[in-house]
PDB file of C-alpha atoms in Angstrom:
ATOM      1  CA  MET A 114     -73.758 117.204-218.398  1.00  0.00           C
ATOM      2  CA  ASN A 115     -75.888 115.267-216.547  1.00  0.00           C
ATOM      3  CA  ILE A 116     -78.286 118.091-214.818  1.00  0.00           C
ATOM      4  CA  GLU A 117     -80.814 115.037-213.482  1.00  0.00           C
ATOM      5  CA  LEU A 118     -78.204 112.994-211.881  1.00  0.00           C
ATOM      6  CA  LEU A 119     -76.562 115.714-210.156  1.00  0.00           C
ATOM      7  CA  LEU A 120     -79.886 116.751-208.807  1.00  0.00           C
ATOM      8  CA  SER A 121     -81.019 113.145-207.320  1.00  0.00           C
ATOM      9  CA  LEU A 122     -76.920 112.823-205.677  1.00  0.00           C
ATOM     10  CA  ALA A 123     -77.752 116.368-203.941  1.00  0.00           C
ATOM     11  CA  ILE A 124     -81.109 115.135-202.774  1.00  0.00           C
ATOM     12  CA  ILE A 125     -79.946 111.882-201.608  1.00  0.00           C
ATOM     13  CA  HIS A 126     -77.285 113.177-199.894  1.00  0.00           C
ATOM     14  CA  ALA A 127     -78.996 116.004-198.510  1.00  0.00           C
ATOM     15  CA  VAL A 128     -81.269 113.673-196.679  1.00  0.00           C
ATOM     16  CA  GLY A 129     -78.335 111.813-195.699  1.00  0.00           C
ATOM     17  CA  LEU A 130     -76.517 115.116-193.880  1.00  0.00           C
ATOM     18  CA  ALA A 131     -80.027 115.474-192.239  1.00  0.00           C
ATOM     19  CA  SER A 132     -80.055 111.535-190.575  1.00  0.00           C
ATOM     20  CA  PRO A 133     -78.413 111.173-187.289  1.00  0.00           C
ATOM     21  CA  GLY A 134     -74.996 110.141-186.798  1.00  0.00           C
ATOM     22  CA  PRO A 135     -71.605 110.333-185.538  1.00  0.00           C
ATOM     23  CA  ASP A 136     -70.753 113.179-187.818  1.00  0.00           C
ATOM     24  CA  VAL A 137     -74.116 115.385-186.547  1.00  0.00           C
ATOM     25  CA  ALA A 138     -73.310 114.216-182.977  1.00  0.00           C
ATOM     26  CA  LEU A 139     -69.658 115.305-182.874  1.00  0.00           C
ATOM     27  CA  VAL A 140     -70.708 119.071-184.528  1.00  0.00           C
ATOM     28  CA  VAL A 141     -73.170 119.432-181.919  1.00  0.00           C
ATOM     29  CA  LYS A 142     -71.165 118.671-179.121  1.00  0.00           C
ATOM     30  CA  LEU A 143     -68.272 120.851-179.827  1.00  0.00           C
ATOM     31  CA  ALA A 144     -70.386 123.929-181.231  1.00  0.00           C
ATOM     32  CA  SER A 145     -72.278 123.603-177.740  1.00  0.00           C
ATOM     33  CA  GLN A 146     -69.260 122.956-175.429  1.00  0.00           C
ATOM     34  CA  GLU A 147     -65.919 124.600-177.266  1.00  0.00           C
ATOM     35  CA  SER A 148     -65.248 127.310-179.506  1.00  0.00           C
ATOM     36  CA  ARG A 149     -67.140 128.854-182.818  1.00  0.00           C
ATOM     37  CA  ARG A 150     -63.479 128.440-184.486  1.00  0.00           C
ATOM     38  CA  THR A 151     -63.124 125.150-183.130  1.00  0.00           C
ATOM     39  CA  ALA A 152     -66.855 123.942-184.127  1.00  0.00           C
ATOM     40  CA  ILE A 153     -66.436 124.915-187.744  1.00  0.00           C
ATOM     41  CA  ALA A 154     -62.546 123.625-187.918  1.00  0.00           C
ATOM     42  CA  SER A 155     -64.283 120.277-187.272  1.00  0.00           C
ATOM     43  CA  ALA A 156     -67.414 120.872-189.523  1.00  0.00           C
ATOM     44  CA  VAL A 157     -64.653 121.219-192.006  1.00  0.00           C
ATOM     45  CA  GLY A 158     -62.957 118.333-191.266  1.00  0.00           C
ATOM     46  CA  ILE A 159     -65.938 116.570-191.870  1.00  0.00           C
ATOM     47  CA  SER A 160     -66.543 118.169-195.096  1.00  0.00           C
ATOM     48  CA  ILE A 161     -62.999 117.384-196.154  1.00  0.00           C
ATOM     49  CA  ALA A 162     -63.572 113.761-195.531  1.00  0.00           C
ATOM     50  CA  ILE A 163     -66.379 113.384-197.474  1.00  0.00           C
ATOM     51  CA  LEU A 164     -64.789 115.006-200.418  1.00  0.00           C
ATOM     52  CA  ILE A 165     -62.153 112.557-199.892  1.00  0.00           C
ATOM     53  CA  HIS A 166     -64.986 109.675-199.696  1.00  0.00           C
ATOM     54  CA  THR A 167     -66.420 111.508-202.775  1.00  0.00           C
ATOM     55  CA  THR A 168     -63.184 110.969-204.801  1.00  0.00           C
ATOM     56  CA  LEU A 169     -62.328 107.655-203.987  1.00  0.00           C
ATOM     57  CA  GLY A 170     -66.132 106.816-204.836  1.00  0.00           C
ATOM     58  CA  VAL A 171     -65.654 108.273-208.022  1.00  0.00           C
ATOM     59  CA  THR A 172     -62.496 107.001-209.333  1.00  0.00           C
ATOM     60  CA  GLY A 173     -63.598 103.378-208.000  1.00  0.00           C
ATOM     61  CA  VAL A 174     -60.983 103.258-205.502  1.00  0.00           C
ATOM     62  CA  SER A 175     -63.221 102.608-202.715  1.00  0.00           C
ATOM     63  CA  LEU A 176     -65.034  99.896-204.614  1.00  0.00           C
ATOM     64  CA  ILE A 177     -61.293  98.305-205.071  1.00  0.00           C
ATOM     65  CA  ILE A 178     -60.998  98.211-201.071  1.00  0.00           C
ATOM     66  CA  LYS A 179     -64.498  97.109-200.401  1.00  0.00           C
ATOM     67  CA  SER A 180     -64.267  94.011-202.992  1.00  0.00           C
ATOM     68  CA  SER A 181     -60.586  92.988-200.818  1.00  0.00           C
ATOM     69  CA  GLU A 182     -61.960  90.873-197.936  1.00  0.00           C
ATOM     70  CA  SER A 183     -58.638  91.620-195.881  1.00  0.00           C
ATOM     71  CA  LEU A 184     -57.951  94.981-196.906  1.00  0.00           C
ATOM     72  CA  TYR A 185     -61.876  95.748-196.103  1.00  0.00           C
ATOM     73  CA  ILE A 186     -61.492  93.946-192.760  1.00  0.00           C
ATOM     74  CA  ILE A 187     -58.179  96.292-192.026  1.00  0.00           C
ATOM     75  CA  VAL A 188     -60.025  99.463-192.714  1.00  0.00           C
ATOM     76  CA  GLN A 189     -63.408  98.845-190.445  1.00  0.00           C
ATOM     77  CA  ILE A 190     -61.080  97.406-187.637  1.00  0.00           C
ATOM     78  CA  ILE A 191     -59.277 100.762-187.599  1.00  0.00           C
ATOM     79  CA  GLY A 192     -62.469 102.740-188.156  1.00  0.00           C
ATOM     80  CA  ALA A 193     -64.388 101.133-185.038  1.00  0.00           C
ATOM     81  CA  THR A 194     -61.288 101.466-182.908  1.00  0.00           C
ATOM     82  CA  TYR A 195     -61.229 105.110-183.361  1.00  0.00           C
ATOM     83  CA  LEU A 196     -64.888 105.556-183.186  1.00  0.00           C
ATOM     84  CA  GLY A 197     -64.918 103.283-179.662  1.00  0.00           C
ATOM     85  CA  TRP A 198     -62.121 105.915-178.529  1.00  0.00           C
ATOM     86  CA  MET A 199     -64.232 108.858-179.125  1.00  0.00           C
ATOM     87  CA  GLY A 200     -67.466 107.179-177.856  1.00  0.00           C
ATOM     88  CA  PHE A 201     -65.033 106.351-174.583  1.00  0.00           C
ATOM     89  CA  CYS A 202     -63.646 109.933-174.501  1.00  0.00           C
ATOM     90  CA  ALA A 203     -67.358 111.059-174.639  1.00  0.00           C
ATOM     91  CA  LEU A 204     -68.765 109.007-172.216  1.00  0.00           C
ATOM     92  CA  LYS A 205     -65.633 110.525-170.194  1.00  0.00           C
ATOM     93  CA  ASP A 206     -66.600 113.710-170.658  1.00  0.00           C
ATOM     94  CA  ALA A 207     -69.845 112.757-169.428  1.00  0.00           C
ATOM     95  CA  SER A 208     -69.027 111.755-166.133  1.00  0.00           C
ATOM     96  CA  LYS A 209     -66.514 114.705-165.964  1.00  0.00           C
ATOM     97  CA  HIS A 210     -69.374 116.787-166.391  1.00  0.00           C
ATOM     98  CA  TRP A 211     -71.655 115.079-163.918  1.00  0.00           C
ATOM     99  CA  LYS A 212     -68.919 115.031-161.374  1.00  0.00           C
ATOM    100  CA  THR A 213     -68.006 118.665-161.503  1.00  0.00           C
ATOM    101  CA  SER A 214     -71.502 120.452-162.349  1.00  0.00           C
ATOM    102  CA  VAL A 215     -72.104 121.146-158.526  1.00  0.00           C
ATOM    103  CA  SER A 216     -69.165 122.911-158.421  1.00  0.00           C
ATOM    104  CA  ILE A 217     -69.457 125.111-161.440  1.00  0.00           C
ATOM    105  CA  ASP A 218     -70.857 128.404-161.455  1.00  0.00           C
ATOM    106  CA  ASN A 219     -74.339 128.399-163.401  1.00  0.00           C
ATOM    107  CA  ASN A 220     -72.841 131.605-164.767  1.00  0.00           C
ATOM    108  CA  GLN A 221     -69.712 130.260-166.157  1.00  0.00           C
ATOM    109  CA  LEU A 222     -69.388 128.472-169.913  1.00  0.00           C
ATOM    110  CA  LYS A 223     -65.979 126.587-169.945  1.00  0.00           C
ATOM    111  CA  LEU A 224     -64.488 126.684-173.822  1.00  0.00           C
ATOM    112  CA  ASN A 225     -61.842 126.523-175.588  1.00  0.00           C
ATOM    113  CA  GLN A 226     -60.209 123.243-174.078  1.00  0.00           C
ATOM    114  CA  LEU A 227     -59.729 121.746-177.916  1.00  0.00           C
ATOM    115  CA  THR A 228     -58.033 123.768-180.391  1.00  0.00           C
ATOM    116  CA  PRO A 229     -59.326 124.559-183.970  1.00  0.00           C
ATOM    117  CA  LYS A 230     -57.098 122.317-185.488  1.00  0.00           C
ATOM    118  CA  GLN A 231     -57.681 119.236-182.908  1.00  0.00           C
ATOM    119  CA  GLY A 232     -61.512 119.769-183.788  1.00  0.00           C
ATOM    120  CA  PHE A 233     -60.627 119.824-187.653  1.00  0.00           C
ATOM    121  CA  MET A 234     -58.753 116.421-186.972  1.00  0.00           C
ATOM    122  CA  GLN A 235     -61.785 114.732-184.854  1.00  0.00           C
ATOM    123  CA  GLY A 236     -63.963 115.893-187.553  1.00  0.00           C
ATOM    124  CA  LEU A 237     -61.946 114.924-190.454  1.00  0.00           C
ATOM    125  CA  TRP A 238     -61.078 111.249-188.804  1.00  0.00           C
ATOM    126  CA  THR A 239     -64.656 110.870-187.410  1.00  0.00           C
ATOM    127  CA  ASN A 240     -65.897 110.720-190.910  1.00  0.00           C
ATOM    128  CA  LEU A 241     -63.071 109.065-193.092  1.00  0.00           C
ATOM    129  CA  LEU A 242     -62.474 106.651-190.359  1.00  0.00           C
ATOM    130  CA  ASN A 243     -66.165 105.572-190.267  1.00  0.00           C
ATOM    131  CA  PRO A 244     -66.603 102.413-192.733  1.00  0.00           C
ATOM    132  CA  LYS A 245     -70.764 102.949-193.040  1.00  0.00           C
ATOM    133  CA  ALA A 246     -69.852 106.391-194.437  1.00  0.00           C
ATOM    134  CA  MET A 247     -67.602 104.324-196.592  1.00  0.00           C
ATOM    135  CA  VAL A 248     -70.191 102.002-197.784  1.00  0.00           C
ATOM    136  CA  PHE A 249     -72.691 104.953-198.513  1.00  0.00           C
ATOM    137  CA  PHE A 250     -70.553 106.331-200.625  1.00  0.00           C
ATOM    138  CA  ILE A 251     -69.706 103.276-202.633  1.00  0.00           C
ATOM    139  CA  VAL A 252     -73.067 102.108-203.213  1.00  0.00           C
ATOM    140  CA  LEU A 253     -74.778 105.772-204.085  1.00  0.00           C
ATOM    141  CA  PHE A 254     -71.867 106.203-207.039  1.00  0.00           C
ATOM    142  CA  SER A 255     -72.049 102.676-207.882  1.00  0.00           C
ATOM    143  CA  ALA A 256     -75.334 102.869-208.569  1.00  0.00           C
ATOM    144  CA  MET A 257     -75.379 106.341-210.257  1.00  0.00           C
ATOM    145  CA  ILE A 258     -71.845 107.000-211.292  1.00  0.00           C
ATOM    146  CA  THR A 259     -71.718 104.533-213.871  1.00  0.00           C
ATOM    147  CA  PRO A 260     -69.246 104.318-216.808  1.00  0.00           C
ATOM    148  CA  ASP A 261     -70.508 106.150-219.251  1.00  0.00           C
ATOM    149  CA  VAL A 262     -70.911 109.763-217.025  1.00  0.00           C
ATOM    150  CA  ASN A 263     -68.889 112.010-218.438  1.00  0.00           C
ATOM    151  CA  LEU A 264     -65.471 114.063-216.187  1.00  0.00           C
ATOM    152  CA  MET A 265     -67.689 116.788-216.037  1.00  0.00           C
ATOM    153  CA  THR A 266     -70.705 115.682-214.323  1.00  0.00           C
ATOM    154  CA  LYS A 267     -68.202 113.617-212.045  1.00  0.00           C
ATOM    155  CA  LEU A 268     -66.627 116.679-210.974  1.00  0.00           C
ATOM    156  CA  SER A 269     -69.624 118.242-210.540  1.00  0.00           C
ATOM    157  CA  ALA A 270     -71.036 116.095-208.154  1.00  0.00           C
ATOM    158  CA  THR A 271     -68.067 116.008-206.040  1.00  0.00           C
ATOM    159  CA  ILE A 272     -68.175 119.560-206.086  1.00  0.00           C
ATOM    160  CA  ILE A 273     -72.055 119.604-205.007  1.00  0.00           C
ATOM    161  CA  ILE A 274     -71.638 116.954-202.487  1.00  0.00           C
ATOM    162  CA  LEU A 275     -68.833 119.377-200.958  1.00  0.00           C
ATOM    163  CA  VAL A 276     -70.755 122.322-200.657  1.00  0.00           C
ATOM    164  CA  LEU A 277     -73.510 120.964-199.601  1.00  0.00           C
ATOM    165  CA  SER A 278     -71.189 119.361-196.874  1.00  0.00           C
ATOM    166  CA  LEU A 279     -69.986 122.220-195.741  1.00  0.00           C
ATOM    167  CA  ILE A 280     -73.057 124.236-195.796  1.00  0.00           C
ATOM    168  CA  TRP A 281     -75.078 121.898-193.305  1.00  0.00           C
ATOM    169  CA  PHE A 282     -72.279 121.220-190.429  1.00  0.00           C
ATOM    170  CA  VAL A 283     -71.154 124.899-190.563  1.00  0.00           C
ATOM    171  CA  PHE A 284     -74.779 126.105-190.477  1.00  0.00           C
ATOM    172  CA  ILE A 285     -74.984 123.595-187.380  1.00  0.00           C
ATOM    173  CA  ALA A 286     -71.385 124.686-185.812  1.00  0.00           C
ATOM    174  CA  LEU A 287     -72.467 128.497-186.435  1.00  0.00           C
ATOM    175  CA  MET A 288     -76.212 128.457-184.967  1.00  0.00           C
ATOM    176  CA  LEU A 289     -75.068 126.180-181.457  1.00  0.00           C
ATOM    177  CA  SER A 290     -71.895 127.804-180.861  1.00  0.00           C
ATOM    178  CA  LYS A 291     -73.605 131.026-180.429  1.00  0.00           C
ATOM    179  CA  PRO A 292     -73.052 132.459-176.471  1.00  0.00           C
ATOM    180  CA  VAL A 293     -76.866 132.173-176.042  1.00  0.00           C
ATOM    181  CA  ILE A 294     -77.106 129.289-177.303  1.00  0.00           C
ATOM    182  CA  GLN A 295     -74.226 127.625-175.424  1.00  0.00           C
ATOM    183  CA  GLN A 296     -75.600 129.117-172.010  1.00  0.00           C
ATOM    184  CA  ARG A 297     -78.552 127.307-172.469  1.00  0.00           C
ATOM    185  CA  MET A 298     -77.388 123.959-173.463  1.00  0.00           C
ATOM    186  CA  LYS A 299     -75.031 124.265-170.991  1.00  0.00           C
ATOM    187  CA  LYS A 300     -77.087 122.107-168.691  1.00  0.00           C
ATOM    188  CA  ALA A 301     -77.328 119.755-171.216  1.00  0.00           C
ATOM    189  CA  ALA A 302     -73.839 119.124-171.991  1.00  0.00           C
ATOM    190  CA  PRO A 303     -73.129 115.811-169.773  1.00  0.00           C
ATOM    191  CA  ALA A 304     -76.440 114.480-171.832  1.00  0.00           C
ATOM    192  CA  ILE A 305     -74.621 115.803-175.055  1.00  0.00           C
ATOM    193  CA  SER A 306     -71.598 113.972-174.385  1.00  0.00           C
ATOM    194  CA  LEU A 307     -73.703 110.687-172.888  1.00  0.00           C
ATOM    195  CA  PHE A 308     -75.517 110.585-175.950  1.00  0.00           C
ATOM    196  CA  THR A 309     -72.716 110.952-178.293  1.00  0.00           C
ATOM    197  CA  GLY A 310     -70.442 108.588-176.250  1.00  0.00           C
ATOM    198  CA  ILE A 311     -73.101 105.833-176.098  1.00  0.00           C
ATOM    199  CA  LEU A 312     -73.730 106.501-180.051  1.00  0.00           C
ATOM    200  CA  PHE A 313     -69.955 106.322-181.084  1.00  0.00           C
ATOM    201  CA  THR A 314     -69.777 103.051-179.059  1.00  0.00           C
ATOM    202  CA  VAL A 315     -72.437 101.281-180.164  1.00  0.00           C
ATOM    203  CA  ILE A 316     -71.466 101.766-183.749  1.00  0.00           C
ATOM    204  CA  SER A 317     -67.998 100.620-183.351  1.00  0.00           C
ATOM    205  CA  SER A 318     -69.577  97.660-181.411  1.00  0.00           C
ATOM    206  CA  ALA A 319     -71.758  97.053-184.594  1.00  0.00           C
ATOM    207  CA  ILE A 320     -68.980  97.248-186.784  1.00  0.00           C
ATOM    208  CA  ILE A 321     -66.444  94.905-184.730  1.00  0.00           C
ATOM    209  CA  TYR A 322     -69.657  92.290-184.296  1.00  0.00           C
ATOM    210  CA  ASN A 323     -69.944  92.601-188.415  1.00  0.00           C
ATOM    211  CA  VAL A 324     -66.465  91.627-189.074  1.00  0.00           C
ATOM    212  CA  LEU A 325     -66.066  88.817-186.656  1.00  0.00           C
ATOM    213  CA  LYS A 326     -69.652  87.607-187.654  1.00  0.00           C
ATOM    214  CA  GLY A 327     -67.904  88.050-191.178  1.00  0.00           C
ATOM    215  CA  ALA A 328     -65.248  86.143-190.168  1.00  0.00           C
ATOM    216  CA  MET A 329     -66.879  83.561-188.460  1.00  0.00           C
ATOM    217  CA  VAL A 330     -68.832  82.837-191.903  1.00  0.00           C
ATOM    218  CA  LEU A 331     -65.677  82.471-193.800  1.00  0.00           C
ATOM    219  CA  SER A 332     -63.948  79.946-191.780  1.00  0.00           C
ATOM    220  CA  GLU A 333     -66.675  78.033-191.551  1.00  0.00           C
ATOM    221  CA  SER A 334     -67.323  77.564-195.299  1.00  0.00           C
ATOM    222  CA  ALA A 335     -63.486  77.230-195.714  1.00  0.00           C
ATOM    223  CA  ILE A 336     -64.164  73.972-193.854  1.00  0.00           C
TER     224      ILE A 336
END
C-alpha cells in the first residue's frame, strides 16, 4: 500500500473540501435554516455522491464519460439544469425571507421545512450532478492513480476520501445547526439564500456557456 500517495490524496481532497462551492453553500444553508437531521442528511448525501465520483474515477468510468463528447455534453447539461434550478429555488427563498421578515417574531425560528430524505437527495444531486466535481476527480485520479497502483491502495483511497468528506460536511452541519447558532444566523438567512442562489446560478450559467462555446468550436472546425 502506497502511504505517500494516500497522504497526498488526503491533503488535496481536504483542500478541495474547504474551498467554497455548491456543497459547502448547501450545507450552510440547510444547517442554518433547517433541522439538524436534515442538515446532517444533506452532508451524508454529498459524501455518498463523492464516493460515487471516487469509484467512477478509480475504475476509469468517469474518464470514459468525459472522453465521449456527446455523453459529456449531456452530463453537463443535466448538471447545469439541476444547479440552475437549485439556484432559482434559493433566490426564491431569499425573496420570501425578505418579504416575511417584518411579520416574523425575532424569537421565532422556522425549521423542519425539509425532511431528512429531501436534505439527503439535495446533497446527493448537488454534488453528483456537478460536472466540476466530476472533472476534479478525473484530474485527481488520472494524475495519481496510475495503472500500477494496487487494489488495496485504491480501496484505501476511496475510504479516506469518503471519511474526510463525512467528517467535514457533518462537522459543518453539527456546528451551524445548534439552536443558538441558528438564532444568530436567522437574520442572515436571506443573505445566505441569496449567496447560495447566486453561486448556483453562476456555476450553472458558466457550465452552459462552456458547453455552447465548445459546441460552436466543434461546428466551426467541421466546416
